[in-house]
């Protein structure tokens, strides 16, 4: 038999926690369901960690990983304390929708069934998988797993001059890494606006190099010297210790069984919604980055 709530929020990031707390403040009985693989990479935490290691004067990947773990643990403990004080029930495990109002959460051999008349998807997005053209070198990373590099690279090629690419170009440059950003657009300002304009100017002031109107067509490992040769469509080659792909995001919806209950997902796994965030299933609302391209109103409901 399912345990009933007024609202269920699905997700493990800041948006999900904020949604759960806001609903509880309205006097609703709320469950926050955190998928086992649903805790998103948080660039805010990484920025704080970069500031910390720079102030310490001990800049290394090991120091950065330690700082990220400490800040993340502190943030998680603070969130759980706030959720507990507010009376939000928190469940973590493998999550599946069984129908429009019911979810199962499995942690080990324990399976819990919970239901609510309204369920909010706030599970966010993850970096898109690395394309085939980038090979299988361990020094080719995404914006979410670059902390797994054994050592801080002396040089890095970042593919994509969007928000994620610029943000990581700034972080790495501040850590002393020589960064080159490659993007197919001829004018990065076409991608920018507001905060991104400021990021672009900061990246330029830090000495980030830009290769525009160009695309990466292949990445090859080297046996000596710098680890990678990055081949561009212009015929140029960039030599670097590592490369990071910052092109594309995918919804953290894999395994949730959403399509089986009627929720439409786009090619990137994000939920089709109307202007108010309602998915094709009226009881399920999506918020934040997991919202895909808006569907035509006639397709919703």
mmCIF file of C-alpha atoms in Angstrom:
data_model
loop_
_atom_site.group_PDB
_atom_site.id
_atom_site.type_symbol
_atom_site.label_atom_id
_atom_site.label_comp_id
_atom_site.label_asym_id
_atom_site.label_seq_id
_atom_site.Cartn_x
_atom_site.Cartn_y
_atom_site.Cartn_z
ATOM 1 C CA UNK A 1 0.000 0.000 0.000
ATOM 2 C CA UNK A 2 1.325 3.438 -0.920
ATOM 3 C CA UNK A 3 2.061 6.213 1.585
ATOM 4 C CA UNK A 4 0.177 9.328 0.522
ATOM 5 C CA UNK A 5 1.515 12.889 0.329
ATOM 6 C CA UNK A 6 0.144 16.149 -1.006
ATOM 7 C CA UNK A 7 3.200 16.670 -3.212
ATOM 8 C CA UNK A 8 6.210 14.631 -4.294
ATOM 9 C CA UNK A 9 9.373 16.313 -5.594
ATOM 10 C CA UNK A 10 11.825 14.186 -7.601
ATOM 11 C CA UNK A 11 15.442 15.367 -7.750
ATOM 12 C CA UNK A 12 18.620 15.775 -5.742
ATOM 13 C CA UNK A 13 19.850 19.271 -6.569
ATOM 14 C CA UNK A 14 19.244 22.762 -5.238
ATOM 15 C CA UNK A 15 16.063 23.235 -7.310
ATOM 16 C CA UNK A 16 14.503 20.107 -5.827
ATOM 17 C CA UNK A 17 15.355 21.073 -2.241
ATOM 18 C CA UNK A 18 14.004 24.600 -2.769
ATOM 19 C CA UNK A 19 10.775 23.242 -4.270
ATOM 20 C CA UNK A 20 10.241 20.827 -1.383
ATOM 21 C CA UNK A 21 10.843 23.495 1.269
ATOM 22 C CA UNK A 22 8.566 26.007 -0.471
ATOM 23 C CA UNK A 23 5.713 23.489 -0.684
ATOM 24 C CA UNK A 24 6.120 22.461 2.954
ATOM 25 C CA UNK A 25 5.936 26.127 3.985
ATOM 26 C CA UNK A 26 2.528 26.225 2.296
ATOM 27 C CA UNK A 27 1.331 23.572 4.748
ATOM 28 C CA UNK A 28 1.508 20.621 2.369
ATOM 29 C CA UNK A 29 2.788 17.147 3.212
ATOM 30 C CA UNK A 30 5.850 16.744 0.983
ATOM 31 C CA UNK A 31 8.217 13.909 0.096
ATOM 32 C CA UNK A 32 11.553 14.643 -1.582
ATOM 33 C CA UNK A 33 12.673 11.650 -3.638
ATOM 34 C CA UNK A 34 16.363 11.640 -4.577
ATOM 35 C CA UNK A 35 17.269 9.155 -7.339
ATOM 36 C CA UNK A 36 20.338 7.087 -6.448
ATOM 37 C CA UNK A 37 22.213 8.575 -9.409
ATOM 38 C CA UNK A 38 20.420 11.899 -9.314
ATOM 39 C CA UNK A 39 22.729 14.223 -7.397
ATOM 40 C CA UNK A 40 23.821 16.729 -9.987
ATOM 41 C CA UNK A 41 27.295 18.198 -10.397
ATOM 42 C CA UNK A 42 27.061 21.631 -8.801
ATOM 43 C CA UNK A 43 29.283 24.329 -10.364
ATOM 44 C CA UNK A 44 28.559 26.617 -7.402
ATOM 45 C CA UNK A 45 30.299 24.138 -5.096
ATOM 46 C CA UNK A 46 33.207 23.796 -7.533
ATOM 47 C CA UNK A 47 33.605 27.591 -7.699
ATOM 48 C CA UNK A 48 33.781 27.741 -3.901
ATOM 49 C CA UNK A 49 36.342 24.924 -3.900
ATOM 50 C CA UNK A 50 38.483 26.719 -6.498
ATOM 51 C CA UNK A 51 38.421 29.876 -4.351
ATOM 52 C CA UNK A 52 39.438 27.805 -1.323
ATOM 53 C CA UNK A 53 42.433 26.075 -2.929
ATOM 54 C CA UNK A 54 43.652 29.322 -4.506
ATOM 55 C CA UNK A 55 43.562 31.044 -1.111
ATOM 56 C CA UNK A 56 45.393 28.098 0.454
ATOM 57 C CA UNK A 57 48.191 28.344 -2.114
ATOM 58 C CA UNK A 58 48.136 24.554 -2.568
ATOM 59 C CA UNK A 59 46.672 24.074 -6.047
ATOM 60 C CA UNK A 60 46.299 20.460 -7.150
ATOM 61 C CA UNK A 61 43.563 18.089 -8.259
ATOM 62 C CA UNK A 62 43.805 16.226 -4.954
ATOM 63 C CA UNK A 63 43.320 19.460 -2.994
ATOM 64 C CA UNK A 64 40.452 20.478 -5.268
ATOM 65 C CA UNK A 65 38.676 17.124 -4.899
ATOM 66 C CA UNK A 66 39.046 17.312 -1.123
ATOM 67 C CA UNK A 67 37.637 20.847 -1.043
ATOM 68 C CA UNK A 68 34.691 19.885 -3.278
ATOM 69 C CA UNK A 69 33.877 16.879 -1.068
ATOM 70 C CA UNK A 70 34.033 18.948 2.121
ATOM 71 C CA UNK A 71 31.824 21.726 0.758
ATOM 72 C CA UNK A 72 29.354 19.240 -0.761
ATOM 73 C CA UNK A 73 29.107 17.301 2.529
ATOM 74 C CA UNK A 74 28.536 20.527 4.453
ATOM 75 C CA UNK A 75 25.883 21.690 1.976
ATOM 76 C CA UNK A 76 24.152 18.296 2.064
ATOM 77 C CA UNK A 77 24.093 18.246 5.870
ATOM 78 C CA UNK A 78 22.650 21.765 5.915
ATOM 79 C CA UNK A 79 19.965 20.836 3.366
ATOM 80 C CA UNK A 80 18.972 17.709 5.274
ATOM 81 C CA UNK A 81 18.753 19.680 8.523
ATOM 82 C CA UNK A 82 16.471 22.257 6.884
ATOM 83 C CA UNK A 83 14.340 19.525 5.325
ATOM 84 C CA UNK A 84 14.036 17.674 8.633
ATOM 85 C CA UNK A 85 13.110 20.856 10.505
ATOM 86 C CA UNK A 86 10.463 21.618 7.883
ATOM 87 C CA UNK A 87 9.037 18.101 8.106
ATOM 88 C CA UNK A 88 9.896 17.053 4.541
ATOM 89 C CA UNK A 89 10.253 13.282 4.193
ATOM 90 C CA UNK A 90 13.426 12.374 2.249
ATOM 91 C CA UNK A 91 13.764 9.073 0.383
ATOM 92 C CA UNK A 92 16.781 7.966 -1.656
ATOM 93 C CA UNK A 93 17.086 4.992 -3.994
ATOM 94 C CA UNK A 94 16.248 3.666 -7.437
ATOM 95 C CA UNK A 95 13.149 5.563 -8.535
ATOM 96 C CA UNK A 96 10.428 4.485 -10.955
ATOM 97 C CA UNK A 97 7.028 5.893 -11.819
ATOM 98 C CA UNK A 98 4.386 3.159 -11.820
ATOM 99 C CA UNK A 99 1.532 5.462 -12.836
ATOM 100 C CA UNK A 100 0.702 9.163 -12.997
ATOM 101 C CA UNK A 101 0.541 9.565 -9.214
ATOM 102 C CA UNK A 102 2.651 6.717 -7.803
ATOM 103 C CA UNK A 103 6.395 6.173 -7.423
ATOM 104 C CA UNK A 104 8.431 3.258 -6.097
ATOM 105 C CA UNK A 105 11.732 3.912 -4.330
ATOM 106 C CA UNK A 106 14.045 0.923 -3.870
ATOM 107 C CA UNK A 107 17.017 1.089 -1.497
ATOM 108 C CA UNK A 108 18.649 -2.333 -1.293
ATOM 109 C CA UNK A 109 15.908 -4.885 -0.671
ATOM 110 C CA UNK A 110 13.494 -2.286 0.720
ATOM 111 C CA UNK A 111 10.862 -0.989 -1.708
ATOM 112 C CA UNK A 112 8.597 1.895 -0.733
ATOM 113 C CA UNK A 113 5.528 3.020 -2.663
ATOM 114 C CA UNK A 114 4.446 6.627 -2.342
ATOM 115 C CA UNK A 115 1.763 8.618 -4.103
ATOM 116 C CA UNK A 116 0.528 12.187 -4.473
ATOM 117 C CA UNK A 117 -2.012 13.983 -6.670
ATOM 118 C CA UNK A 118 0.827 16.194 -7.951
ATOM 119 C CA UNK A 119 4.442 15.244 -8.674
ATOM 120 C CA UNK A 120 7.183 17.741 -9.534
ATOM 121 C CA UNK A 121 10.140 16.711 -11.695
ATOM 122 C CA UNK A 122 13.179 18.727 -10.603
ATOM 123 C CA UNK A 123 15.867 16.214 -11.526
ATOM 124 C CA UNK A 124 17.949 18.556 -13.682
ATOM 125 C CA UNK A 125 20.323 17.622 -16.480
ATOM 126 C CA UNK A 126 23.717 15.996 -16.959
ATOM 127 C CA UNK A 127 26.484 16.518 -19.492
ATOM 128 C CA UNK A 128 25.807 14.815 -22.811
ATOM 129 C CA UNK A 129 27.910 11.695 -23.467
ATOM 130 C CA UNK A 130 31.269 12.243 -25.146
ATOM 131 C CA UNK A 131 30.957 11.785 -28.917
ATOM 132 C CA UNK A 132 32.768 9.062 -30.839
ATOM 133 C CA UNK A 133 35.103 11.533 -32.512
ATOM 134 C CA UNK A 134 36.769 12.194 -29.172
ATOM 135 C CA UNK A 135 38.091 8.666 -28.816
ATOM 136 C CA UNK A 136 38.441 6.870 -25.501
ATOM 137 C CA UNK A 137 41.368 8.702 -23.926
ATOM 138 C CA UNK A 138 40.980 9.171 -20.164
ATOM 139 C CA UNK A 139 42.152 12.756 -20.611
ATOM 140 C CA UNK A 140 38.961 13.585 -22.561
ATOM 141 C CA UNK A 141 36.350 14.598 -19.992
ATOM 142 C CA UNK A 142 33.021 16.365 -19.598
ATOM 143 C CA UNK A 143 32.194 19.370 -17.455
ATOM 144 C CA UNK A 144 30.946 16.966 -14.780
ATOM 145 C CA UNK A 145 33.737 14.399 -14.496
ATOM 146 C CA UNK A 146 36.871 16.512 -15.038
ATOM 147 C CA UNK A 147 37.659 16.290 -11.338
ATOM 148 C CA UNK A 148 38.518 12.633 -11.992
ATOM 149 C CA UNK A 149 41.695 13.680 -13.838
ATOM 150 C CA UNK A 150 44.686 12.447 -11.857
ATOM 151 C CA UNK A 151 46.581 15.715 -12.135
ATOM 152 C CA UNK A 152 45.689 19.285 -12.970
ATOM 153 C CA UNK A 153 46.557 19.667 -16.675
ATOM 154 C CA UNK A 154 48.901 22.390 -17.835
ATOM 155 C CA UNK A 155 46.709 22.924 -20.906
ATOM 156 C CA UNK A 156 43.083 22.173 -21.777
ATOM 157 C CA UNK A 157 40.948 22.430 -24.921
ATOM 158 C CA UNK A 158 37.300 23.171 -24.132
ATOM 159 C CA UNK A 159 34.765 22.379 -26.846
ATOM 160 C CA UNK A 160 31.794 24.738 -26.680
ATOM 161 C CA UNK A 161 31.646 28.443 -25.806
ATOM 162 C CA UNK A 162 28.234 28.369 -24.157
ATOM 163 C CA UNK A 163 27.564 29.025 -20.482
ATOM 164 C CA UNK A 164 29.141 25.772 -19.271
ATOM 165 C CA UNK A 165 32.203 26.104 -21.484
ATOM 166 C CA UNK A 166 32.909 29.696 -20.463
ATOM 167 C CA UNK A 167 32.365 28.957 -16.788
ATOM 168 C CA UNK A 168 34.880 26.113 -16.834
ATOM 169 C CA UNK A 169 37.333 28.091 -18.950
ATOM 170 C CA UNK A 170 37.335 30.696 -16.174
ATOM 171 C CA UNK A 171 37.694 28.127 -13.378
ATOM 172 C CA UNK A 172 40.584 26.337 -15.057
ATOM 173 C CA UNK A 173 42.349 29.569 -16.019
ATOM 174 C CA UNK A 174 42.164 30.741 -12.413
ATOM 175 C CA UNK A 175 43.870 27.473 -11.451
ATOM 176 C CA UNK A 176 46.723 28.260 -13.837
ATOM 177 C CA UNK A 177 45.655 26.063 -16.762
ATOM 178 C CA UNK A 178 46.255 27.331 -20.309
ATOM 179 C CA UNK A 179 42.789 27.139 -21.898
ATOM 180 C CA UNK A 180 41.690 27.221 -25.533
ATOM 181 C CA UNK A 181 37.958 27.269 -26.324
ATOM 182 C CA UNK A 182 36.769 25.905 -29.685
ATOM 183 C CA UNK A 183 33.316 26.763 -31.025
ATOM 184 C CA UNK A 184 31.621 26.482 -34.411
ATOM 185 C CA UNK A 185 30.076 29.954 -34.141
ATOM 186 C CA UNK A 186 31.920 32.864 -35.709
ATOM 187 C CA UNK A 187 30.831 35.291 -32.988
ATOM 188 C CA UNK A 188 30.684 34.153 -29.366
ATOM 189 C CA UNK A 189 28.509 37.159 -28.523
ATOM 190 C CA UNK A 190 25.714 35.386 -30.443
ATOM 191 C CA UNK A 191 25.637 32.871 -27.589
ATOM 192 C CA UNK A 192 25.939 35.395 -24.810
ATOM 193 C CA UNK A 193 23.675 37.676 -22.874
ATOM 194 C CA UNK A 194 23.649 39.141 -19.383
ATOM 195 C CA UNK A 195 25.865 37.087 -17.086
ATOM 196 C CA UNK A 196 27.408 35.229 -20.029
ATOM 197 C CA UNK A 197 28.703 38.528 -21.430
ATOM 198 C CA UNK A 198 30.495 39.079 -18.125
ATOM 199 C CA UNK A 199 31.862 35.520 -18.255
ATOM 200 C CA UNK A 200 33.183 36.133 -21.761
ATOM 201 C CA UNK A 201 34.992 39.307 -20.722
ATOM 202 C CA UNK A 202 36.421 37.578 -17.636
ATOM 203 C CA UNK A 203 37.627 34.642 -19.739
ATOM 204 C CA UNK A 204 39.324 37.011 -22.166
ATOM 205 C CA UNK A 205 40.927 38.967 -19.321
ATOM 206 C CA UNK A 206 42.348 35.700 -17.938
ATOM 207 C CA UNK A 207 44.004 34.964 -21.276
ATOM 208 C CA UNK A 208 41.648 32.265 -22.555
ATOM 209 C CA UNK A 209 42.228 31.720 -26.287
ATOM 210 C CA UNK A 210 39.273 31.277 -28.661
ATOM 211 C CA UNK A 211 39.190 29.274 -31.906
ATOM 212 C CA UNK A 212 35.899 30.338 -33.478
ATOM 213 C CA UNK A 213 34.144 29.219 -36.653
ATOM 214 C CA UNK A 214 35.873 25.876 -36.195
ATOM 215 C CA UNK A 215 34.888 22.386 -35.067
ATOM 216 C CA UNK A 216 36.640 19.445 -33.470
ATOM 217 C CA UNK A 217 36.672 16.525 -35.911
ATOM 218 C CA UNK A 218 38.885 14.172 -33.956
ATOM 219 C CA UNK A 219 41.034 13.675 -30.882
ATOM 220 C CA UNK A 220 44.064 11.401 -30.839
ATOM 221 C CA UNK A 221 46.231 10.245 -27.965
ATOM 222 C CA UNK A 222 49.987 10.766 -28.077
ATOM 223 C CA UNK A 223 52.605 8.487 -26.590
ATOM 224 C CA UNK A 224 54.970 11.310 -25.636
ATOM 225 C CA UNK A 225 54.716 14.908 -24.452
ATOM 226 C CA UNK A 226 51.256 16.441 -24.321
ATOM 227 C CA UNK A 227 48.559 13.772 -24.099
ATOM 228 C CA UNK A 228 46.274 14.810 -26.966
ATOM 229 C CA UNK A 229 46.175 16.094 -30.515
ATOM 230 C CA UNK A 230 42.862 17.863 -31.176
ATOM 231 C CA UNK A 231 42.149 18.075 -34.915
ATOM 232 C CA UNK A 232 39.929 20.910 -36.185
ATOM 233 C CA UNK A 233 37.843 21.227 -39.348
ATOM 234 C CA UNK A 234 40.010 24.164 -40.440
ATOM 235 C CA UNK A 235 43.005 21.847 -40.662
ATOM 236 C CA UNK A 236 44.590 23.234 -37.509
ATOM 237 C CA UNK A 237 45.772 20.986 -34.709
ATOM 238 C CA UNK A 238 45.831 21.831 -31.016
ATOM 239 C CA UNK A 239 48.194 20.039 -28.649
ATOM 240 C CA UNK A 240 46.980 19.799 -25.060
ATOM 241 C CA UNK A 241 47.121 17.712 -21.901
ATOM 242 C CA UNK A 242 43.341 17.259 -21.801
ATOM 243 C CA UNK A 243 40.091 18.149 -23.553
ATOM 244 C CA UNK A 244 36.645 18.892 -22.137
ATOM 245 C CA UNK A 245 33.361 18.647 -24.038
ATOM 246 C CA UNK A 246 30.789 21.264 -23.049
ATOM 247 C CA UNK A 247 28.289 20.702 -25.845
ATOM 248 C CA UNK A 248 24.793 19.533 -24.987
ATOM 249 C CA UNK A 249 22.876 18.501 -21.871
ATOM 250 C CA UNK A 250 20.590 15.520 -21.276
ATOM 251 C CA UNK A 251 17.772 15.186 -18.768
ATOM 252 C CA UNK A 252 18.414 13.064 -15.684
ATOM 253 C CA UNK A 253 15.313 11.035 -16.514
ATOM 254 C CA UNK A 254 16.890 7.735 -17.525
ATOM 255 C CA UNK A 255 15.318 4.833 -15.639
ATOM 256 C CA UNK A 256 12.396 6.820 -14.215
ATOM 257 C CA UNK A 257 9.919 5.022 -16.535
ATOM 258 C CA UNK A 258 8.348 8.338 -17.551
ATOM 259 C CA UNK A 259 7.557 7.502 -21.164
ATOM 260 C CA UNK A 260 5.757 4.319 -20.110
ATOM 261 C CA UNK A 261 3.220 6.392 -18.148
ATOM 262 C CA UNK A 262 2.752 8.930 -20.939
ATOM 263 C CA UNK A 263 5.275 11.700 -20.229
ATOM 264 C CA UNK A 264 6.805 12.856 -23.505
ATOM 265 C CA UNK A 265 10.582 13.310 -23.592
ATOM 266 C CA UNK A 266 12.648 15.077 -26.232
ATOM 267 C CA UNK A 267 15.779 13.585 -27.804
ATOM 268 C CA UNK A 268 17.835 14.824 -24.849
ATOM 269 C CA UNK A 269 15.575 13.159 -22.275
ATOM 270 C CA UNK A 270 13.948 16.396 -21.111
ATOM 271 C CA UNK A 271 10.204 16.613 -20.509
ATOM 272 C CA UNK A 272 7.925 18.188 -23.092
ATOM 273 C CA UNK A 273 5.836 20.827 -21.299
ATOM 274 C CA UNK A 274 3.336 23.596 -21.872
ATOM 275 C CA UNK A 275 4.060 27.177 -20.818
ATOM 276 C CA UNK A 276 3.200 26.368 -17.171
ATOM 277 C CA UNK A 277 5.473 23.340 -16.996
ATOM 278 C CA UNK A 278 2.725 20.714 -17.240
ATOM 279 C CA UNK A 279 3.902 17.568 -18.989
ATOM 280 C CA UNK A 280 1.719 15.389 -21.168
ATOM 281 C CA UNK A 281 0.502 13.826 -17.904
ATOM 282 C CA UNK A 282 -1.499 16.548 -16.066
ATOM 283 C CA UNK A 283 -0.432 15.430 -12.576
ATOM 284 C CA UNK A 284 3.294 15.698 -13.390
ATOM 285 C CA UNK A 285 4.962 19.119 -13.620
ATOM 286 C CA UNK A 286 8.573 19.742 -14.659
ATOM 287 C CA UNK A 287 10.698 22.625 -13.368
ATOM 288 C CA UNK A 288 14.225 23.836 -13.997
ATOM 289 C CA UNK A 289 16.678 22.424 -16.499
ATOM 290 C CA UNK A 290 14.750 19.175 -17.092
ATOM 291 C CA UNK A 291 12.096 21.159 -18.989
ATOM 292 C CA UNK A 292 12.572 20.499 -22.689
ATOM 293 C CA UNK A 293 11.436 22.508 -25.672
ATOM 294 C CA UNK A 294 7.882 23.686 -25.198
ATOM 295 C CA UNK A 295 5.304 21.433 -26.796
ATOM 296 C CA UNK A 296 2.362 22.826 -28.722
ATOM 297 C CA UNK A 297 -0.632 23.266 -26.360
ATOM 298 C CA UNK A 298 -2.677 20.828 -28.431
ATOM 299 C CA UNK A 299 -0.197 18.059 -27.606
ATOM 300 C CA UNK A 300 -0.413 18.530 -23.855
ATOM 301 C CA UNK A 301 -2.938 16.989 -21.523
#
